[in-house]
């Protein structure tokens, strides 16, 4: 097992979050580190992506089959296929300009959470491939996804 930090997020309040390979999430508040693992409510210890929503919740995309965890500063809420995600193996997460969170899955497409419900997109809705490996929001508001075949964008929730 390697000892690497693979995901980092700086919150708006400047706290730092680190995913230290298979050892869970570490939060640094400027004074001390706190470790969160699956036995403390995190959906899984394999984290591929960390994002902060407009309300200050921290979202963790798990690649270990646990789905997605939302941390509100006190506790975790976990989302899986039971709540409507396409897959429980999440490769990436990105938040668009409207505040919706997009989750790229290992082999099932993209799920979009608008704060209330999930919408799902697959090759049936025009995705080039259902395996999504990474994502980013550009300065024009386009979400770029990389998958097994090529890069493609989603803009204004219409798949091109």
Short mmCIF file of N, CA and C in Angstrom, two decimals:
data_model
loop_
_atom_site.label_atom_id
_atom_site.label_comp_id
_atom_site.label_asym_id
_atom_site.label_seq_id
_atom_site.Cartn_x
_atom_site.Cartn_y
_atom_site.Cartn_z
N UNK A 1 0.85 -1.18 0.00
CA UNK A 1 0.00 0.00 0.00
C UNK A 1 0.89 1.24 0.00
N UNK A 2 0.53 2.19 -0.86
CA UNK A 2 1.27 3.44 -0.91
C UNK A 2 0.75 4.37 0.18
N UNK A 3 1.54 5.36 0.49
CA UNK A 3 1.15 6.38 1.46
C UNK A 3 1.07 7.71 0.75
N UNK A 4 -0.07 7.97 0.11
CA UNK A 4 -0.20 9.18 -0.69
C UNK A 4 -1.49 9.92 -0.36
N UNK A 5 -1.42 11.26 -0.46
CA UNK A 5 -2.61 12.08 -0.44
C UNK A 5 -3.08 12.21 -1.88
N UNK A 6 -4.32 11.81 -2.15
CA UNK A 6 -4.81 11.77 -3.53
C UNK A 6 -5.92 12.77 -3.82
N UNK A 7 -6.55 13.34 -2.80
CA UNK A 7 -7.57 14.37 -3.00
C UNK A 7 -7.42 15.41 -1.90
N UNK A 8 -7.55 16.68 -2.29
CA UNK A 8 -7.44 17.79 -1.34
C UNK A 8 -8.52 18.81 -1.66
N UNK A 9 -9.09 19.41 -0.62
CA UNK A 9 -10.03 20.51 -0.77
C UNK A 9 -9.75 21.54 0.30
N UNK A 10 -9.73 22.83 -0.09
CA UNK A 10 -9.72 23.91 0.88
C UNK A 10 -11.12 24.49 0.93
N UNK A 11 -11.72 24.44 2.12
CA UNK A 11 -13.07 24.99 2.31
C UNK A 11 -13.03 26.51 2.22
N UNK A 12 -14.22 27.10 2.09
CA UNK A 12 -14.34 28.56 2.09
C UNK A 12 -13.80 29.16 3.38
N UNK A 13 -13.93 28.41 4.50
CA UNK A 13 -13.42 28.90 5.79
C UNK A 13 -11.95 28.55 6.00
N UNK A 14 -11.31 28.02 4.97
CA UNK A 14 -9.88 27.70 4.91
C UNK A 14 -9.48 26.42 5.63
N UNK A 15 -10.43 25.66 6.18
CA UNK A 15 -10.09 24.33 6.66
C UNK A 15 -9.69 23.48 5.46
N UNK A 16 -8.83 22.52 5.70
CA UNK A 16 -8.35 21.64 4.64
C UNK A 16 -8.87 20.23 4.85
N UNK A 17 -9.20 19.56 3.75
CA UNK A 17 -9.59 18.15 3.76
C UNK A 17 -8.62 17.38 2.88
N UNK A 18 -8.15 16.24 3.37
CA UNK A 18 -7.23 15.38 2.64
C UNK A 18 -7.77 13.96 2.63
N UNK A 19 -7.69 13.32 1.49
CA UNK A 19 -7.90 11.87 1.48
C UNK A 19 -6.53 11.25 1.43
N UNK A 20 -6.20 10.58 2.52
CA UNK A 20 -4.92 9.89 2.65
C UNK A 20 -5.19 8.45 2.32
N UNK A 21 -4.60 7.97 1.25
CA UNK A 21 -4.95 6.71 0.62
C UNK A 21 -5.38 5.61 1.59
N UNK A 22 -6.65 5.25 1.50
CA UNK A 22 -7.28 4.15 2.23
C UNK A 22 -7.24 4.30 3.74
N UNK A 23 -6.90 5.49 4.22
CA UNK A 23 -6.90 5.74 5.67
C UNK A 23 -8.01 6.71 6.06
N UNK A 24 -8.88 6.98 5.10
CA UNK A 24 -10.00 7.87 5.37
C UNK A 24 -9.68 9.32 5.05
N UNK A 25 -10.53 10.18 5.56
CA UNK A 25 -10.42 11.62 5.34
C UNK A 25 -9.83 12.27 6.58
N UNK A 26 -8.97 13.24 6.34
CA UNK A 26 -8.42 14.05 7.43
C UNK A 26 -8.84 15.48 7.21
N UNK A 27 -9.31 16.12 8.28
CA UNK A 27 -9.67 17.54 8.26
C UNK A 27 -8.67 18.28 9.12
N UNK A 28 -8.11 19.35 8.56
CA UNK A 28 -7.17 20.20 9.31
C UNK A 28 -7.81 21.57 9.47
N UNK A 29 -8.03 21.97 10.72
CA UNK A 29 -8.70 23.24 11.02
C UNK A 29 -7.73 24.37 11.34
N UNK A 30 -6.46 24.17 11.07
CA UNK A 30 -5.44 25.17 11.37
C UNK A 30 -4.71 24.88 12.66
N UNK A 31 -5.28 24.01 13.47
CA UNK A 31 -4.68 23.66 14.76
C UNK A 31 -4.41 22.17 14.89
N UNK A 32 -5.36 21.35 14.43
CA UNK A 32 -5.23 19.91 14.61
C UNK A 32 -5.92 19.16 13.48
N UNK A 33 -5.60 17.87 13.37
CA UNK A 33 -6.19 16.98 12.37
C UNK A 33 -7.25 16.11 13.02
N UNK A 34 -8.37 15.90 12.29
CA UNK A 34 -9.40 14.96 12.70
C UNK A 34 -9.55 13.95 11.57
N UNK A 35 -9.58 12.67 11.93
CA UNK A 35 -9.69 11.60 10.94
C UNK A 35 -11.11 11.06 10.92
N UNK A 36 -11.68 10.93 9.71
CA UNK A 36 -13.00 10.34 9.52
C UNK A 36 -12.84 9.11 8.64
N UNK A 37 -13.44 8.01 9.07
CA UNK A 37 -13.44 6.77 8.30
C UNK A 37 -14.87 6.26 8.21
N UNK A 38 -15.02 5.13 7.51
CA UNK A 38 -16.35 4.55 7.33
C UNK A 38 -17.00 4.25 8.67
N UNK A 39 -16.23 3.89 9.69
CA UNK A 39 -16.83 3.57 10.99
C UNK A 39 -17.30 4.81 11.74
N UNK A 40 -17.06 6.01 11.18
CA UNK A 40 -17.58 7.26 11.76
C UNK A 40 -18.64 7.87 10.86
N UNK A 41 -19.14 7.09 9.90
CA UNK A 41 -20.24 7.55 9.05
C UNK A 41 -19.89 7.79 7.60
N UNK A 42 -18.61 7.89 7.26
CA UNK A 42 -18.20 8.07 5.88
C UNK A 42 -18.60 6.83 5.07
N UNK A 43 -19.09 7.03 3.86
CA UNK A 43 -19.62 5.92 3.05
C UNK A 43 -18.55 4.90 2.67
N UNK A 44 -17.31 5.31 2.61
CA UNK A 44 -16.22 4.42 2.26
C UNK A 44 -14.89 5.13 2.45
N UNK A 45 -13.82 4.36 2.57
CA UNK A 45 -12.50 4.97 2.79
C UNK A 45 -11.77 5.33 1.51
N UNK A 46 -12.26 4.87 0.36
CA UNK A 46 -11.63 5.21 -0.91
C UNK A 46 -12.30 6.43 -1.51
N UNK A 47 -11.67 7.58 -1.41
CA UNK A 47 -12.26 8.85 -1.87
C UNK A 47 -11.58 9.30 -3.15
N UNK A 48 -12.36 9.59 -4.17
CA UNK A 48 -11.80 10.06 -5.43
C UNK A 48 -11.93 11.56 -5.61
N UNK A 49 -12.91 12.17 -4.95
CA UNK A 49 -13.16 13.59 -5.18
C UNK A 49 -13.80 14.19 -3.94
N UNK A 50 -13.45 15.46 -3.64
CA UNK A 50 -14.01 16.19 -2.51
C UNK A 50 -14.45 17.56 -3.03
N UNK A 51 -15.71 17.95 -2.78
CA UNK A 51 -16.20 19.26 -3.19
C UNK A 51 -17.02 19.87 -2.06
N UNK A 52 -17.12 21.21 -2.09
CA UNK A 52 -17.93 21.94 -1.11
C UNK A 52 -19.08 22.62 -1.83
N UNK A 53 -20.32 22.41 -1.33
CA UNK A 53 -21.47 23.06 -1.96
C UNK A 53 -21.67 24.47 -1.42
N UNK A 54 -22.64 25.19 -1.98
CA UNK A 54 -22.86 26.59 -1.61
C UNK A 54 -23.33 26.76 -0.18
N UNK A 55 -23.82 25.69 0.45
CA UNK A 55 -24.24 25.75 1.85
C UNK A 55 -23.12 25.39 2.81
N UNK A 56 -21.95 25.04 2.28
CA UNK A 56 -20.82 24.68 3.11
C UNK A 56 -20.72 23.21 3.45
N UNK A 57 -21.61 22.39 2.88
CA UNK A 57 -21.50 20.94 3.08
C UNK A 57 -20.33 20.43 2.26
N UNK A 58 -19.65 19.43 2.79
CA UNK A 58 -18.53 18.81 2.10
C UNK A 58 -19.01 17.46 1.57
N UNK A 59 -18.79 17.21 0.28
CA UNK A 59 -19.22 15.99 -0.40
C UNK A 59 -18.01 15.15 -0.76
N UNK A 60 -18.10 13.86 -0.48
CA UNK A 60 -17.03 12.92 -0.75
C UNK A 60 -17.53 11.85 -1.72
N UNK A 61 -16.89 11.75 -2.87
CA UNK A 61 -17.22 10.72 -3.85
C UNK A 61 -16.35 9.50 -3.55
N UNK A 62 -16.98 8.38 -3.25
CA UNK A 62 -16.22 7.20 -2.86
C UNK A 62 -16.08 6.23 -4.03
N UNK A 63 -14.86 5.77 -4.22
CA UNK A 63 -14.58 4.80 -5.26
C UNK A 63 -14.58 3.38 -4.71
N UNK A 64 -14.89 3.25 -3.42
CA UNK A 64 -14.85 1.93 -2.78
C UNK A 64 -16.23 1.28 -2.68
N UNK A 65 -17.20 1.83 -3.42
CA UNK A 65 -18.52 1.21 -3.48
C UNK A 65 -19.51 1.71 -2.46
N UNK A 66 -19.23 2.83 -1.82
CA UNK A 66 -20.13 3.36 -0.80
C UNK A 66 -21.03 4.48 -1.28
N UNK A 67 -20.85 4.90 -2.53
CA UNK A 67 -21.67 6.00 -3.04
C UNK A 67 -21.05 7.35 -2.71
N UNK A 68 -21.86 8.25 -2.17
CA UNK A 68 -21.44 9.62 -1.87
C UNK A 68 -21.79 9.93 -0.43
N UNK A 69 -20.89 10.66 0.25
CA UNK A 69 -21.16 11.13 1.60
C UNK A 69 -21.22 12.65 1.61
N UNK A 70 -22.21 13.18 2.32
CA UNK A 70 -22.30 14.63 2.55
C UNK A 70 -22.04 14.86 4.04
N UNK A 71 -21.10 15.75 4.34
CA UNK A 71 -20.79 16.09 5.73
C UNK A 71 -21.23 17.52 6.00
N UNK A 72 -22.11 17.70 6.98
CA UNK A 72 -22.66 19.02 7.28
C UNK A 72 -21.94 19.73 8.42
N UNK A 73 -20.81 19.20 8.83
CA UNK A 73 -20.05 19.77 9.94
C UNK A 73 -20.24 19.01 11.23
N UNK A 74 -21.28 18.17 11.27
CA UNK A 74 -21.55 17.37 12.47
C UNK A 74 -21.71 15.90 12.18
N UNK A 75 -22.35 15.58 11.04
CA UNK A 75 -22.61 14.18 10.73
C UNK A 75 -22.64 13.96 9.22
N UNK A 76 -22.61 12.69 8.85
CA UNK A 76 -22.63 12.30 7.44
C UNK A 76 -24.02 11.85 7.03
N UNK A 77 -24.40 12.19 5.79
CA UNK A 77 -25.55 11.61 5.12
C UNK A 77 -25.02 10.93 3.88
N UNK A 78 -25.38 9.67 3.71
CA UNK A 78 -24.85 8.89 2.59
C UNK A 78 -25.92 8.66 1.53
N UNK A 79 -25.48 8.73 0.28
CA UNK A 79 -26.35 8.52 -0.87
C UNK A 79 -25.79 7.37 -1.69
N UNK A 80 -26.65 6.44 -2.04
CA UNK A 80 -26.25 5.26 -2.81
C UNK A 80 -27.28 5.03 -3.91
N UNK A 81 -27.20 3.88 -4.54
CA UNK A 81 -28.20 3.52 -5.55
C UNK A 81 -29.59 3.44 -4.92
N UNK A 82 -29.66 3.19 -3.62
CA UNK A 82 -30.97 3.16 -2.94
C UNK A 82 -31.66 4.52 -2.98
N UNK A 83 -30.88 5.60 -3.04
CA UNK A 83 -31.45 6.95 -3.11
C UNK A 83 -31.50 7.47 -4.55
N UNK A 84 -31.04 6.67 -5.52
CA UNK A 84 -31.16 7.06 -6.92
C UNK A 84 -29.87 7.26 -7.67
N UNK A 85 -28.70 7.15 -7.03
CA UNK A 85 -27.45 7.22 -7.79
C UNK A 85 -27.41 6.08 -8.80
N UNK A 86 -26.77 6.31 -9.92
CA UNK A 86 -26.64 5.26 -10.93
C UNK A 86 -25.74 4.13 -10.48
N UNK A 87 -24.76 4.43 -9.65
CA UNK A 87 -23.75 3.46 -9.24
C UNK A 87 -23.23 3.87 -7.88
N UNK A 88 -22.71 2.94 -7.12
CA UNK A 88 -22.11 3.25 -5.82
C UNK A 88 -20.61 3.46 -5.92
N UNK A 89 -20.03 3.27 -7.10
CA UNK A 89 -18.62 3.57 -7.32
C UNK A 89 -18.56 4.90 -8.06
N UNK A 90 -18.15 5.94 -7.35
CA UNK A 90 -18.15 7.30 -7.88
C UNK A 90 -16.71 7.72 -8.14
N UNK A 91 -16.43 8.14 -9.36
CA UNK A 91 -15.08 8.50 -9.77
C UNK A 91 -14.77 9.98 -9.55
N UNK A 92 -15.79 10.85 -9.66
CA UNK A 92 -15.52 12.28 -9.58
C UNK A 92 -16.80 13.03 -9.21
N UNK A 93 -16.61 14.26 -8.76
CA UNK A 93 -17.73 15.14 -8.44
C UNK A 93 -17.35 16.56 -8.84
N UNK A 94 -18.34 17.30 -9.34
CA UNK A 94 -18.13 18.69 -9.70
C UNK A 94 -19.44 19.44 -9.45
N UNK A 95 -19.34 20.70 -9.04
CA UNK A 95 -20.53 21.51 -8.77
C UNK A 95 -20.64 22.57 -9.85
N UNK A 96 -21.83 22.67 -10.47
CA UNK A 96 -22.01 23.65 -11.53
C UNK A 96 -22.38 25.01 -10.95
N UNK A 97 -22.54 26.00 -11.83
CA UNK A 97 -22.82 27.37 -11.39
C UNK A 97 -24.18 27.54 -10.73
N UNK A 98 -25.07 26.57 -10.92
CA UNK A 98 -26.39 26.63 -10.29
C UNK A 98 -26.38 25.93 -8.93
N UNK A 99 -25.25 25.30 -8.59
CA UNK A 99 -25.14 24.61 -7.31
C UNK A 99 -25.46 23.13 -7.37
N UNK A 100 -25.80 22.63 -8.56
CA UNK A 100 -26.07 21.20 -8.71
C UNK A 100 -24.75 20.43 -8.67
N UNK A 101 -24.78 19.24 -8.10
CA UNK A 101 -23.58 18.42 -7.97
C UNK A 101 -23.68 17.26 -8.96
N UNK A 102 -22.66 17.10 -9.77
CA UNK A 102 -22.61 16.07 -10.80
C UNK A 102 -21.61 15.01 -10.36
N UNK A 103 -22.04 13.74 -10.39
CA UNK A 103 -21.21 12.62 -9.97
C UNK A 103 -20.97 11.70 -11.16
N UNK A 104 -19.71 11.53 -11.51
CA UNK A 104 -19.34 10.59 -12.57
C UNK A 104 -19.10 9.22 -11.97
N UNK A 105 -19.70 8.21 -12.58
CA UNK A 105 -19.61 6.85 -12.04
C UNK A 105 -18.59 6.00 -12.80
N UNK A 106 -18.30 4.86 -12.23
CA UNK A 106 -17.31 3.97 -12.80
C UNK A 106 -17.76 3.38 -14.15
N UNK A 107 -19.01 2.94 -14.21
CA UNK A 107 -19.49 2.32 -15.46
C UNK A 107 -20.96 2.60 -15.77
N UNK A 108 -21.55 3.57 -15.08
CA UNK A 108 -23.00 3.72 -15.21
C UNK A 108 -23.47 5.07 -15.69
N UNK A 109 -22.58 6.02 -15.95
CA UNK A 109 -23.00 7.34 -16.41
C UNK A 109 -22.79 8.41 -15.38
N UNK A 110 -23.67 9.42 -15.41
CA UNK A 110 -23.56 10.60 -14.55
C UNK A 110 -24.86 10.79 -13.80
N UNK A 111 -24.75 11.05 -12.49
CA UNK A 111 -25.91 11.43 -11.68
C UNK A 111 -25.76 12.89 -11.29
N UNK A 112 -26.87 13.63 -11.31
CA UNK A 112 -26.86 15.05 -10.96
C UNK A 112 -27.83 15.26 -9.80
N UNK A 113 -27.33 15.84 -8.70
CA UNK A 113 -28.14 16.11 -7.51
C UNK A 113 -28.40 17.60 -7.42
N UNK A 114 -29.68 17.99 -7.42
CA UNK A 114 -30.05 19.41 -7.38
C UNK A 114 -30.38 19.90 -5.97
N UNK A 115 -30.07 19.11 -4.97
CA UNK A 115 -30.38 19.45 -3.59
C UNK A 115 -31.64 18.77 -3.08
N UNK A 116 -32.46 18.30 -4.01
CA UNK A 116 -33.71 17.63 -3.67
C UNK A 116 -33.81 16.23 -4.25
N UNK A 117 -33.38 16.11 -5.51
CA UNK A 117 -33.52 14.83 -6.19
C UNK A 117 -32.36 14.59 -7.14
N UNK A 118 -32.26 13.36 -7.62
CA UNK A 118 -31.21 12.96 -8.55
C UNK A 118 -31.78 12.77 -9.95
N UNK A 119 -31.05 13.27 -10.94
CA UNK A 119 -31.34 12.98 -12.34
C UNK A 119 -30.16 12.19 -12.88
N UNK A 120 -30.42 11.23 -13.73
CA UNK A 120 -29.37 10.35 -14.22
C UNK A 120 -29.24 10.42 -15.74
N UNK A 121 -27.99 10.37 -16.20
CA UNK A 121 -27.69 10.44 -17.62
C UNK A 121 -26.76 9.29 -17.99
N UNK A 122 -27.08 8.60 -19.08
CA UNK A 122 -26.29 7.47 -19.56
C UNK A 122 -26.14 7.60 -21.07
N UNK A 123 -25.60 6.57 -21.68
CA UNK A 123 -25.51 6.56 -23.14
C UNK A 123 -26.90 6.63 -23.77
N UNK A 124 -27.93 6.19 -23.05
CA UNK A 124 -29.30 6.30 -23.56
C UNK A 124 -29.73 7.75 -23.74
N UNK A 125 -29.15 8.66 -22.95
CA UNK A 125 -29.46 10.09 -23.06
C UNK A 125 -28.38 10.84 -23.84
N UNK A 126 -27.42 10.12 -24.43
CA UNK A 126 -26.44 10.77 -25.28
C UNK A 126 -25.01 10.81 -24.78
N UNK A 127 -24.73 10.27 -23.62
CA UNK A 127 -23.33 10.22 -23.20
C UNK A 127 -22.53 9.37 -24.17
N UNK A 128 -21.30 9.74 -24.37
CA UNK A 128 -20.43 8.99 -25.27
C UNK A 128 -20.09 7.63 -24.67
N UNK A 129 -19.94 7.59 -23.36
CA UNK A 129 -19.54 6.37 -22.65
C UNK A 129 -20.05 6.50 -21.22
N UNK A 130 -20.41 5.41 -20.60
CA UNK A 130 -20.92 5.46 -19.23
C UNK A 130 -19.83 5.44 -18.17
N UNK A 131 -18.58 5.24 -18.56
CA UNK A 131 -17.47 5.29 -17.61
C UNK A 131 -16.91 6.70 -17.59
N UNK A 132 -17.01 7.36 -16.44
CA UNK A 132 -16.53 8.74 -16.26
C UNK A 132 -15.36 8.70 -15.29
N UNK A 133 -14.23 9.28 -15.69
CA UNK A 133 -13.06 9.20 -14.83
C UNK A 133 -12.72 10.51 -14.12
N UNK A 134 -13.04 11.66 -14.71
CA UNK A 134 -12.77 12.93 -14.03
C UNK A 134 -13.66 14.03 -14.63
N UNK A 135 -13.75 15.14 -13.91
CA UNK A 135 -14.61 16.24 -14.34
C UNK A 135 -14.06 17.56 -13.83
N UNK A 136 -14.46 18.65 -14.52
CA UNK A 136 -14.07 19.99 -14.10
C UNK A 136 -15.10 20.98 -14.64
N UNK A 137 -15.29 22.08 -13.93
CA UNK A 137 -16.15 23.18 -14.37
C UNK A 137 -15.24 24.26 -14.93
N UNK A 138 -15.50 24.71 -16.16
CA UNK A 138 -14.66 25.76 -16.73
C UNK A 138 -15.23 27.14 -16.40
N UNK A 139 -14.51 28.19 -16.80
CA UNK A 139 -14.91 29.56 -16.46
C UNK A 139 -16.13 30.04 -17.24
N UNK A 140 -16.63 29.26 -18.19
CA UNK A 140 -17.85 29.60 -18.92
C UNK A 140 -19.06 28.84 -18.39
N UNK A 141 -18.86 28.02 -17.36
CA UNK A 141 -19.96 27.28 -16.78
C UNK A 141 -20.19 25.91 -17.39
N UNK A 142 -19.31 25.49 -18.30
CA UNK A 142 -19.42 24.16 -18.89
C UNK A 142 -18.79 23.13 -17.97
N UNK A 143 -19.42 21.99 -17.86
CA UNK A 143 -18.82 20.88 -17.14
C UNK A 143 -18.17 19.97 -18.17
N UNK A 144 -16.90 19.67 -17.95
CA UNK A 144 -16.16 18.79 -18.83
C UNK A 144 -15.97 17.46 -18.13
N UNK A 145 -16.30 16.38 -18.83
CA UNK A 145 -16.10 15.03 -18.32
C UNK A 145 -15.09 14.32 -19.22
N UNK A 146 -14.26 13.53 -18.62
CA UNK A 146 -13.37 12.66 -19.38
C UNK A 146 -13.87 11.24 -19.14
N UNK A 147 -13.88 10.47 -20.19
CA UNK A 147 -14.32 9.08 -20.05
C UNK A 147 -13.39 8.16 -20.82
N UNK A 148 -13.86 6.98 -21.07
CA UNK A 148 -13.02 5.96 -21.70
C UNK A 148 -12.73 6.24 -23.17
N UNK A 149 -13.46 7.16 -23.79
CA UNK A 149 -13.27 7.39 -25.22
C UNK A 149 -12.81 8.80 -25.55
N UNK A 150 -13.40 9.80 -24.88
CA UNK A 150 -13.04 11.18 -25.18
C UNK A 150 -13.63 12.12 -24.14
N UNK A 151 -13.32 13.38 -24.31
CA UNK A 151 -13.85 14.42 -23.44
C UNK A 151 -15.16 14.93 -24.04
N UNK A 152 -16.12 15.24 -23.19
CA UNK A 152 -17.36 15.84 -23.66
C UNK A 152 -17.87 16.80 -22.61
N UNK A 153 -18.79 17.68 -22.98
CA UNK A 153 -19.29 18.69 -22.06
C UNK A 153 -20.78 18.52 -21.81
N UNK A 154 -21.19 19.05 -20.68
CA UNK A 154 -22.61 19.21 -20.36
C UNK A 154 -22.79 20.67 -20.01
N UNK A 155 -23.71 21.32 -20.72
CA UNK A 155 -23.95 22.74 -20.49
C UNK A 155 -25.45 22.95 -20.32
N UNK A 156 -25.83 23.66 -19.29
CA UNK A 156 -27.23 23.95 -19.02
C UNK A 156 -28.06 22.68 -19.00
N UNK A 157 -27.47 21.63 -18.52
CA UNK A 157 -28.13 20.34 -18.34
C UNK A 157 -28.60 19.71 -19.64
N UNK A 158 -28.05 20.14 -20.74
CA UNK A 158 -28.32 19.50 -22.01
C UNK A 158 -27.05 18.80 -22.44
N UNK A 159 -27.12 17.56 -22.77
CA UNK A 159 -25.93 16.80 -23.13
C UNK A 159 -25.65 16.98 -24.62
N UNK A 160 -24.43 17.38 -24.94
CA UNK A 160 -24.02 17.58 -26.33
C UNK A 160 -23.09 16.47 -26.75
#
